[in-house]
CSV table of C-alpha atoms and ligand atoms in Angstrom, one decimal:
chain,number,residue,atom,x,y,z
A,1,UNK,CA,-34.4,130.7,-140.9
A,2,UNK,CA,-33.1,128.3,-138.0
A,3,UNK,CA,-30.8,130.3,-135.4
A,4,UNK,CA,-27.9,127.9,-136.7
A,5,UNK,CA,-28.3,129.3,-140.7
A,6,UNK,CA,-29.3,133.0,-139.1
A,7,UNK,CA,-25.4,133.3,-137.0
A,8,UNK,CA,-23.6,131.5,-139.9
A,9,UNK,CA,-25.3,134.7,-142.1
A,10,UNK,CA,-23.7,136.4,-139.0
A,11,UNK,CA,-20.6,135.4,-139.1
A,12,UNK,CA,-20.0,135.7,-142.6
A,13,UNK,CA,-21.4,139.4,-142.3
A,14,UNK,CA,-18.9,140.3,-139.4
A,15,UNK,CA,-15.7,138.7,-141.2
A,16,UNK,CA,-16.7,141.2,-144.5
A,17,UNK,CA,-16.8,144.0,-141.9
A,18,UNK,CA,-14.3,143.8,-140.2
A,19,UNK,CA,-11.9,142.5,-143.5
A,20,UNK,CA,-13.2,146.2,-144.8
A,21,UNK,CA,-12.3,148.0,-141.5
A,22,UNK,CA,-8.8,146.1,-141.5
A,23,UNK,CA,-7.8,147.6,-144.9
A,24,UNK,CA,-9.0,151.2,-144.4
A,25,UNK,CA,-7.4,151.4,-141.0
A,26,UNK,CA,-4.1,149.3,-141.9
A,27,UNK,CA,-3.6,150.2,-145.4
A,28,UNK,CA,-5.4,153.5,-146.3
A,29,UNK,CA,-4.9,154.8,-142.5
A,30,UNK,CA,-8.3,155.7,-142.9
A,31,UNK,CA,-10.3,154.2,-140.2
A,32,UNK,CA,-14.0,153.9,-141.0
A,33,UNK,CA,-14.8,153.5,-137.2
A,34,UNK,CA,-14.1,153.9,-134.1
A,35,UNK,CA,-11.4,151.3,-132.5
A,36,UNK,CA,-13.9,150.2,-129.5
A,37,UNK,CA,-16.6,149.5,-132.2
A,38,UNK,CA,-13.9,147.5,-134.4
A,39,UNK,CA,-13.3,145.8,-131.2
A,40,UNK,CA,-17.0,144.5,-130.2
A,41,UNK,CA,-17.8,143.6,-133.8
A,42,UNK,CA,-14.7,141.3,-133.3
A,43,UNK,CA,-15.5,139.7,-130.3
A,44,UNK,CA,-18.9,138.7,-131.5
A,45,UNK,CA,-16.9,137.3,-134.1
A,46,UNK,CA,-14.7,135.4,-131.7
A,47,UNK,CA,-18.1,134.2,-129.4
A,48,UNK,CA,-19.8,133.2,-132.4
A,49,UNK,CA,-16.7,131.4,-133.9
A,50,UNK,CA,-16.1,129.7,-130.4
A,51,UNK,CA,-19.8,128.2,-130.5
A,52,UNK,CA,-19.2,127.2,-134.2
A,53,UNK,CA,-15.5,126.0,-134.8
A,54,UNK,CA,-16.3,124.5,-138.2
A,55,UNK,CA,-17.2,128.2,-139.5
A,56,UNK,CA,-13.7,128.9,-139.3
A,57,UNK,CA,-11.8,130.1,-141.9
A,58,UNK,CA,-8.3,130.5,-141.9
A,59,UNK,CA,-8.5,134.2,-143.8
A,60,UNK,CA,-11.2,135.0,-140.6
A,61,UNK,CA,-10.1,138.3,-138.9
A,62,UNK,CA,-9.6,136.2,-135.9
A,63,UNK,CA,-7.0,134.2,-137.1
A,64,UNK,CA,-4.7,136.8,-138.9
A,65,UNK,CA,-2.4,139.8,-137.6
A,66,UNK,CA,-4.2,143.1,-138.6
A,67,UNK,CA,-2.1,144.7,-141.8
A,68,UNK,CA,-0.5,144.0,-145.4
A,69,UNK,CA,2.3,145.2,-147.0
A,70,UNK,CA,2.6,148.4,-149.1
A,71,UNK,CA,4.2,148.8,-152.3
A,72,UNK,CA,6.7,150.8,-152.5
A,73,UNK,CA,9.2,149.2,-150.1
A,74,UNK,CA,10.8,145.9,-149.7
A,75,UNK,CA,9.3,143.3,-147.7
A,76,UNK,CA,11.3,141.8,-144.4
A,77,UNK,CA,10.7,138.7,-143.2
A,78,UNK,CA,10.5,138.7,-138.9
A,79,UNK,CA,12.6,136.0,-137.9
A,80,UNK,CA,10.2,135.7,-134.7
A,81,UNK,CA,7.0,136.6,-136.3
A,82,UNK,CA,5.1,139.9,-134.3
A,83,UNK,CA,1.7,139.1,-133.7
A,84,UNK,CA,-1.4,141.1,-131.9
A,85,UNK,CA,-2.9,140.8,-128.5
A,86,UNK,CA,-5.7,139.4,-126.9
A,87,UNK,CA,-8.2,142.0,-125.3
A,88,UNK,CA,-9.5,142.6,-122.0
A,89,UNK,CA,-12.4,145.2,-121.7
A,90,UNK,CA,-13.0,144.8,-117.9
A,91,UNK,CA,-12.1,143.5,-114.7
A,92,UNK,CA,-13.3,140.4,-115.1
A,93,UNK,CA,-11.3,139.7,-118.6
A,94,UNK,CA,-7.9,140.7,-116.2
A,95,UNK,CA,-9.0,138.1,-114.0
A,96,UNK,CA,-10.3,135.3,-116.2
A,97,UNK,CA,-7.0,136.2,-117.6
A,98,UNK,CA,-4.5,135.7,-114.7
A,99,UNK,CA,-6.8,132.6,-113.8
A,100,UNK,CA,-5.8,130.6,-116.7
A,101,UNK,CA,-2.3,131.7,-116.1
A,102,UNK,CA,-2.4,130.6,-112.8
A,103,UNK,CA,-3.7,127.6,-113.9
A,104,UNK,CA,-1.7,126.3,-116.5
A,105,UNK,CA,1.7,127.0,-114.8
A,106,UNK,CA,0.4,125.5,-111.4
A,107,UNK,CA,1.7,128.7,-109.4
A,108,UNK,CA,1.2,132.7,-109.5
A,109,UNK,CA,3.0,135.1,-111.2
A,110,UNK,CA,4.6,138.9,-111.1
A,111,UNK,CA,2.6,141.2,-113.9
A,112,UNK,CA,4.6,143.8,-115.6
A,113,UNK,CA,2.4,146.7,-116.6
A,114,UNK,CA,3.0,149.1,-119.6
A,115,UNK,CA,0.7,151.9,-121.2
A,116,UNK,CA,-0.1,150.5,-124.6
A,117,UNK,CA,0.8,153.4,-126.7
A,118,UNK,CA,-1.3,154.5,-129.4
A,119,UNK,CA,1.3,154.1,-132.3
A,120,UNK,CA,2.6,151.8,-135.2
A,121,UNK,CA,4.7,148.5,-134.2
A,122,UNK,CA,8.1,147.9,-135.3
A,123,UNK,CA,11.1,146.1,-135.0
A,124,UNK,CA,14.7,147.2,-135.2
A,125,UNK,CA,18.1,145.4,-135.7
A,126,UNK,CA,21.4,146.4,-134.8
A,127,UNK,CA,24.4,144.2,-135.5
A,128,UNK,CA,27.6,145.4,-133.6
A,129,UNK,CA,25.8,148.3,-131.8
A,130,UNK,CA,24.8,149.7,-135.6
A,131,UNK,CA,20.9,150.4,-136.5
A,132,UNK,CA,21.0,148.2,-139.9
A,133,UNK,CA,17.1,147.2,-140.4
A,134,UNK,CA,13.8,149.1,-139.4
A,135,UNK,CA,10.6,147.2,-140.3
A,136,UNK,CA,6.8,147.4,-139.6
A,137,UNK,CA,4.8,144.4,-138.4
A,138,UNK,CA,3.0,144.0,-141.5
A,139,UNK,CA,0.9,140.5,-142.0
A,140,UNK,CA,2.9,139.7,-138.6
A,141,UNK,CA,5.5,137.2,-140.7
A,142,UNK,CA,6.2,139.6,-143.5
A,143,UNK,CA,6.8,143.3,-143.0
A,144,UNK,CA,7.9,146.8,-144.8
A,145,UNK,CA,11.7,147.7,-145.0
A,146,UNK,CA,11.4,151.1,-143.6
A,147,UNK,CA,15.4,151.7,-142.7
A,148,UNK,CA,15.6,154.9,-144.0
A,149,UNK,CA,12.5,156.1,-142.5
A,150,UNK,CA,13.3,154.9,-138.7
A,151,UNK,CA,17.3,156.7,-139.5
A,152,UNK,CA,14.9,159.7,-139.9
A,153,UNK,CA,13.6,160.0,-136.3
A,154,UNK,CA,16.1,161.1,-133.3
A,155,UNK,CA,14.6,159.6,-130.6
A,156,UNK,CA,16.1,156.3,-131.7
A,157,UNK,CA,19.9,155.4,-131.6
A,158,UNK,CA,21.5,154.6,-135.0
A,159,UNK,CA,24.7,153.8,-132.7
A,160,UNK,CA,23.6,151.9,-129.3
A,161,UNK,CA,26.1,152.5,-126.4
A,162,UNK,CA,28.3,148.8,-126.9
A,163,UNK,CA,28.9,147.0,-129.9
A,164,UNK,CA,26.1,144.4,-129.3
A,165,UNK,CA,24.1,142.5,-131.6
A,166,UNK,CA,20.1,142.9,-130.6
A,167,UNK,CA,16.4,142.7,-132.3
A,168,UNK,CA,14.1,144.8,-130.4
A,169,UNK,CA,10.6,145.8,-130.5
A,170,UNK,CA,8.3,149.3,-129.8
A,171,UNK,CA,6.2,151.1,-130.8
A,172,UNK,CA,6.6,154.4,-132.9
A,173,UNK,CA,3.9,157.3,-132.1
A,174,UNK,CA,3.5,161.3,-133.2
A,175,UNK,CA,3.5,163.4,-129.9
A,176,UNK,CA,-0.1,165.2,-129.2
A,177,UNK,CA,1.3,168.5,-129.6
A,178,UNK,CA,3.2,167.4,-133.5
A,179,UNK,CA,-0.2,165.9,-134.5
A,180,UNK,CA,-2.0,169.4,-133.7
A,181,UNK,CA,0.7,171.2,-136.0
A,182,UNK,CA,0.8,168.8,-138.6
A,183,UNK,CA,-2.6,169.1,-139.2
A,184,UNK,CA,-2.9,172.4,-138.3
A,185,UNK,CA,-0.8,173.0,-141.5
A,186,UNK,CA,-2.8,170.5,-143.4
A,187,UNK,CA,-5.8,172.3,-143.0
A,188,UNK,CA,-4.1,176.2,-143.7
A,189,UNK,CA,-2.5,174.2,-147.4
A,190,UNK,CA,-5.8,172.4,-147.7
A,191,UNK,CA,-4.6,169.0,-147.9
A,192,UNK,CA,-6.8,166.4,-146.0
A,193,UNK,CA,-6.3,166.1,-142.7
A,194,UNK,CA,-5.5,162.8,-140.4
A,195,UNK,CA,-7.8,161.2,-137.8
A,196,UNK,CA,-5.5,161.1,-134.8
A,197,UNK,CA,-1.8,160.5,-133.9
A,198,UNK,CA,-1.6,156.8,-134.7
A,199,UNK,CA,-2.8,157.4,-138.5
A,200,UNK,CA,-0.5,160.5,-138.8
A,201,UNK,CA,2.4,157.9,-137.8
A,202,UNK,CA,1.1,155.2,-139.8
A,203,UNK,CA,1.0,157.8,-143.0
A,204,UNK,CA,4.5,159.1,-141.7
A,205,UNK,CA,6.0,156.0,-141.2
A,206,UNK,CA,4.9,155.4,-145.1
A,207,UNK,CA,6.4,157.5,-146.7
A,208,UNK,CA,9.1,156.8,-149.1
A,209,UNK,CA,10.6,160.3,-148.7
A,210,UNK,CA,12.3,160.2,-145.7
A,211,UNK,CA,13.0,164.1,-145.0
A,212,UNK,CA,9.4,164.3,-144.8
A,213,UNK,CA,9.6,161.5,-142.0
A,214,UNK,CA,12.3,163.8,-140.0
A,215,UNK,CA,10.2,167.1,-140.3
A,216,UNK,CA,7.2,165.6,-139.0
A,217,UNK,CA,9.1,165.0,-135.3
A,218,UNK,CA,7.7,161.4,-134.6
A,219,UNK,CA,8.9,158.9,-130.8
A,220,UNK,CA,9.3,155.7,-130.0
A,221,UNK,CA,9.2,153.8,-127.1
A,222,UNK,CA,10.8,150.3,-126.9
A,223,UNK,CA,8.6,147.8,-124.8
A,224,UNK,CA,10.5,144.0,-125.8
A,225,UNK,CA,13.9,142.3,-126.7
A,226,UNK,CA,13.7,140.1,-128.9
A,227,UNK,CA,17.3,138.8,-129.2
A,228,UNK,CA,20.1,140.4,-127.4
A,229,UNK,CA,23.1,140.3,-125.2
A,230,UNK,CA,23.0,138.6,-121.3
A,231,UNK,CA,19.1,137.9,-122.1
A,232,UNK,CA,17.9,137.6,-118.5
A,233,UNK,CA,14.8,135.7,-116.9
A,234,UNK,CA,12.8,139.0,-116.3
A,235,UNK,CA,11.2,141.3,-118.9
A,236,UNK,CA,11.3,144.1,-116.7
A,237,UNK,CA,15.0,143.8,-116.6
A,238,UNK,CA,16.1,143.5,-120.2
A,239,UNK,CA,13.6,146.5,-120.3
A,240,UNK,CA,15.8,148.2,-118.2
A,241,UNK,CA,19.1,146.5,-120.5
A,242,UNK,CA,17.9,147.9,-123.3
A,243,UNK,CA,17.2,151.5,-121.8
A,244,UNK,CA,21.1,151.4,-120.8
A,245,UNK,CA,21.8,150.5,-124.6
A,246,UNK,CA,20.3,154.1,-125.2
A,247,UNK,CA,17.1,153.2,-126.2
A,248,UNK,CA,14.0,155.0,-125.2
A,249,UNK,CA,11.6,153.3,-122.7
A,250,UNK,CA,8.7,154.7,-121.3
A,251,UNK,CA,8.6,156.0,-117.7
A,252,UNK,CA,5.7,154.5,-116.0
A,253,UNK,CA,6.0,150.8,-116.2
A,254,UNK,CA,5.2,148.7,-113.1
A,255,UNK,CA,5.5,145.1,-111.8
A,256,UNK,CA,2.9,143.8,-109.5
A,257,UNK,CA,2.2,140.5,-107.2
A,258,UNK,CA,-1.5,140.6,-107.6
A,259,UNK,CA,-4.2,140.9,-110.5
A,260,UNK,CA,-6.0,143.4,-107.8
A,261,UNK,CA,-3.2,145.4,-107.9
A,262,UNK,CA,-2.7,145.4,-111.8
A,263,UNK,CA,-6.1,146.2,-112.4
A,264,UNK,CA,-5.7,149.2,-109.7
A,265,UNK,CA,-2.9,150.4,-112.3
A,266,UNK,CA,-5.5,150.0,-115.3
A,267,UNK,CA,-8.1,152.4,-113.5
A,268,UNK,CA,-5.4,155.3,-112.9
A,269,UNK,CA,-4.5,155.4,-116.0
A,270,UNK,CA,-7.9,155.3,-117.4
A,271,UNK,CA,-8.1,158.7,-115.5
A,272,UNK,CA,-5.0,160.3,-115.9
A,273,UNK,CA,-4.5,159.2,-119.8
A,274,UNK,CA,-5.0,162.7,-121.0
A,275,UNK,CA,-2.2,164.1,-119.0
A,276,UNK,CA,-0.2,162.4,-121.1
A,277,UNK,CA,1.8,164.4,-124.2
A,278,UNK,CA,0.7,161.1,-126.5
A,279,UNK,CA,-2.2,158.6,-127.1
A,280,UNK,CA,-2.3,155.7,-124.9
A,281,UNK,CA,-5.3,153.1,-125.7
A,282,UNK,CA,-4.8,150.7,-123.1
A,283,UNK,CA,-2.2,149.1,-120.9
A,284,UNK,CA,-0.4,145.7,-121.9
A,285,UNK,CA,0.0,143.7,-119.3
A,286,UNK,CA,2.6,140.7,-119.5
A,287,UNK,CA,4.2,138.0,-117.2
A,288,UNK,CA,7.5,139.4,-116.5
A,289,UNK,CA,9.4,135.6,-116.2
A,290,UNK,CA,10.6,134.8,-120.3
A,291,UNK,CA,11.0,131.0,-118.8
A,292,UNK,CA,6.8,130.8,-117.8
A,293,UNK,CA,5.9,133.4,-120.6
A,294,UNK,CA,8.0,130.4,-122.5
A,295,UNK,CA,5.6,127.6,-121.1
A,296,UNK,CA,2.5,129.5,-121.8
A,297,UNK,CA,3.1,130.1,-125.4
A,298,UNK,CA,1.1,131.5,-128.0
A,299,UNK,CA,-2.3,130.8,-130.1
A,300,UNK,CA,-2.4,131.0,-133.7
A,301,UNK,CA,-2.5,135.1,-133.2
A,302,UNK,CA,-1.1,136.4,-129.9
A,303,UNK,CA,0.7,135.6,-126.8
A,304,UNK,CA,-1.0,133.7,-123.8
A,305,UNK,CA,1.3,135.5,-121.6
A,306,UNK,CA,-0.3,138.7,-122.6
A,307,UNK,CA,-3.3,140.7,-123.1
A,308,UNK,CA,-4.1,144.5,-124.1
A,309,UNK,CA,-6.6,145.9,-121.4
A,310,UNK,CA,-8.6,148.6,-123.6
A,311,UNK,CA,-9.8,151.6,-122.4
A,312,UNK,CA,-14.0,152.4,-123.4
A,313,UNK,CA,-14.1,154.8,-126.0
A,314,UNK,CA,-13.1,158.0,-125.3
A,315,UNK,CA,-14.5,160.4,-128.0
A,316,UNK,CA,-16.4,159.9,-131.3
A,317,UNK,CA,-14.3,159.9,-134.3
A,318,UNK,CA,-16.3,161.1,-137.8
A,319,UNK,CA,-17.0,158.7,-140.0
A,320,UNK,CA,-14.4,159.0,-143.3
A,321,UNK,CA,-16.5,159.6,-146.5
A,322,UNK,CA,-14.3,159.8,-148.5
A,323,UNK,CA,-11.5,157.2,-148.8
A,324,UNK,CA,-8.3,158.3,-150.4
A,325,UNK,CA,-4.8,157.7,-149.1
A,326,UNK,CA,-3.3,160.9,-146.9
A,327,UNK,CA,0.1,161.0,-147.3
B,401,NAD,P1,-3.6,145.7,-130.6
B,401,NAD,O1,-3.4,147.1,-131.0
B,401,NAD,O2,-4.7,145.4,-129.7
B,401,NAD,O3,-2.3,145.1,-129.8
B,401,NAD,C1,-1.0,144.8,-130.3
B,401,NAD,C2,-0.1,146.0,-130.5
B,401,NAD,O4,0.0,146.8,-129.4
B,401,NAD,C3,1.3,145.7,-130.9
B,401,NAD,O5,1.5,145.3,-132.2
B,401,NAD,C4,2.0,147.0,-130.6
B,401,NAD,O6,2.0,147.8,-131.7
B,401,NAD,C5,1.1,147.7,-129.6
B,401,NAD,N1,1.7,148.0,-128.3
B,401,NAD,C6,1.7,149.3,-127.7
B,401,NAD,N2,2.3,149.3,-126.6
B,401,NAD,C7,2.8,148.0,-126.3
B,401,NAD,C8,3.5,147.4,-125.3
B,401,NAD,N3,3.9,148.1,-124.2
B,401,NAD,N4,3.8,146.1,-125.4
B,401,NAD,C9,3.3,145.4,-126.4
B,401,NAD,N5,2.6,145.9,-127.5
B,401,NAD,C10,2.3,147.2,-127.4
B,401,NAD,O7,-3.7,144.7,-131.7
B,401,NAD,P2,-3.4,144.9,-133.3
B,401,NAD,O8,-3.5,143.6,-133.9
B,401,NAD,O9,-2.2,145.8,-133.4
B,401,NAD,O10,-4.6,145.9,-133.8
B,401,NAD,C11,-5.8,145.9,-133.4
B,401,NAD,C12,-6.1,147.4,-133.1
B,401,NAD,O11,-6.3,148.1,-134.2
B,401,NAD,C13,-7.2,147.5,-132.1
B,401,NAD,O12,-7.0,148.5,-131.2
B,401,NAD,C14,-8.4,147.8,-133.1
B,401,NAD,O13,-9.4,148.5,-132.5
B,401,NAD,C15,-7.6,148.6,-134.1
B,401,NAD,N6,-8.3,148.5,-135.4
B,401,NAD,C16,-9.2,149.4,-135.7
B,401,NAD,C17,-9.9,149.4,-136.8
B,401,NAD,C18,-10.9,150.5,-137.1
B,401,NAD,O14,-11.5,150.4,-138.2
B,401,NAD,N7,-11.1,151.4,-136.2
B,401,NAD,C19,-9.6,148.4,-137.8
B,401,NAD,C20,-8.7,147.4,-137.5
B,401,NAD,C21,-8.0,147.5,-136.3
């Protein structure tokens, strides 16, 4: 076999993969394997892909927004779709990164950092102040009408504190010390348990009962506005708007002059992320000025004015035998 014919097989084998990962982790919250494997197979994917553009499909993990939509609830469409994130693994990724930034825009930039919490994405709407819509990501265009499940958890406003009209975005996560009860009781009424904190969201999140949503004590932090009131030119500081709207926002986000400096910030938390009460799996790091994020744009799947730096794996998770949905 000719090397051409050999990383076509290749390519064909990752895409089957990785399409069978995608649905145990996003439908079944059942992950097969480990997140850092998941993310090497798809970056030989991406090299491969790169070297052969006419191998591309447009159903190819690469292209598409991880996820699909459940039965069970009714579908949303996002009016600004929510798509994933690019990776970085290392140092060199961060500075490759701000490099191209740099480039394009002709002039440097201030990075705001966040901790990428280990949760499930969503997007809210309020109209008048009023929490009217909850939804998942989903496919990224079309997502789940969870409502009454996001009514169900306190940390999140159903009244904001002024009558405004806004579309925000965060994530949704299970505390460490909920997971450890949750499954704690799992295992004592020998019901299967869940792999970690973000599939015990995901399968909360899920449910169409939402008292079971409000006994399982799940967060959210909010990390982007999508529409809103006084929409300013920094992110940082509509962060900060929507915080004073009585939204929750997490504590350690940072703005920084220099790439050096932001991958300083990666390398703390890389050491200190078990100190925190909830899974973090990276840190997203995003130019804070909307007008240059604006000029940057986007590719078929993610911002350019982002990227996810990902932490090396941390701990072996066991492989799932047996797939059947945990609810
Ligand atoms: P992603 O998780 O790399 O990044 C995008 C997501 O980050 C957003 O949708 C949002 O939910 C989240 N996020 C958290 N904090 C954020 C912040 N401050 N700002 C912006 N976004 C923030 O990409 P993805 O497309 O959601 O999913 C890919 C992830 O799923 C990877 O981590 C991958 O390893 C994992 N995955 C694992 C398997 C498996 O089998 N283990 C299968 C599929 C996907």
């Amino acid at each position: 076999m000719d090397k051409n014919t050999m990383d076509k097989k290749r390519i064909e084998e990752l895409r089957e993969l990785l399409h069978k990962y995608d649905y145990h982790y996003h439908v079944l919250d059942q992950p097969l394997v480990e997140d850092s494997t998941y993310d090497l197979l798809l970056k030989e994917l991406k090299e491969l892909e790169d070297k052969y553009p006419e191998f591309i499909t447009p159903d190819s993990p690469t292209q598409r927004v991880g996820g699909q939509v459940l039965q069970g609830f009714k579908t949303v469409t996002h009016k600004t779709p929510m798509l994933s994130l690019n990776n970085a693994f290392n140092e060199g990724d961060l500075k490759d990164f701000a490099n191209r930034i740099y480039k394009t825009l002709g002039e440097k930039v201030k990075f705001v950092c966040e901790l990428k919490i280990d949760g499930l994405a969503v997007s809210l709407i309020y109209q008048g102040g009023i929490l009217v819509q909850g939804a998942t990501r989903g496919d990224g265009e079309t997502g789940e009408d969870i409502t009454q499940n996001i009514k169900a958890i306190k940390a999140i406003p159903l009244k904001l504190q002024r009558p405004v009209d806004l579309e925000v975005r965060g994530e949704v996560y299970m505390p460490k010390k909920s997971f450890e009860l949750l499954n704690r009781e799992r295992g004592e009424k020998g019901e299967p348990l869940f792999a970690n904190p973000r599939n015990a969201a995901a399968g909360t999140l899920r449910q169409l009962d939402p008292k079971i949503v409000g006994s399982r004590n799940l967060a959210a932090f909010f990390y982007g506005l999508v529409e809103g009131p006084d929409l300013g030119d920094s992110h940082l500081e509509n962060l900060q708007k929507i915080k004073e709207l009585g939204l929750p926002i997490n504590p350690y986000i940072a703005v920084f002059d220099e790439i050096e400096e932001v991958i300083k910030y990666c390398q703390r938390w890389h050491e200190e992320r078990n100190s925190l009460p909830y899974e973090i799996d990276g840190i997203v790091v995003k130019v804070d000025s909307l007008s240059r994020q604006q000029k940057l744009g986007f590719t078929a799947k993610s911002p350019r004015w982002a990227i996810a730096y990902k932490f090396p794996a941390q701990r072996a998770i066991s492989v799932v035998k047996d797939i059947e949905l945990t609810v």
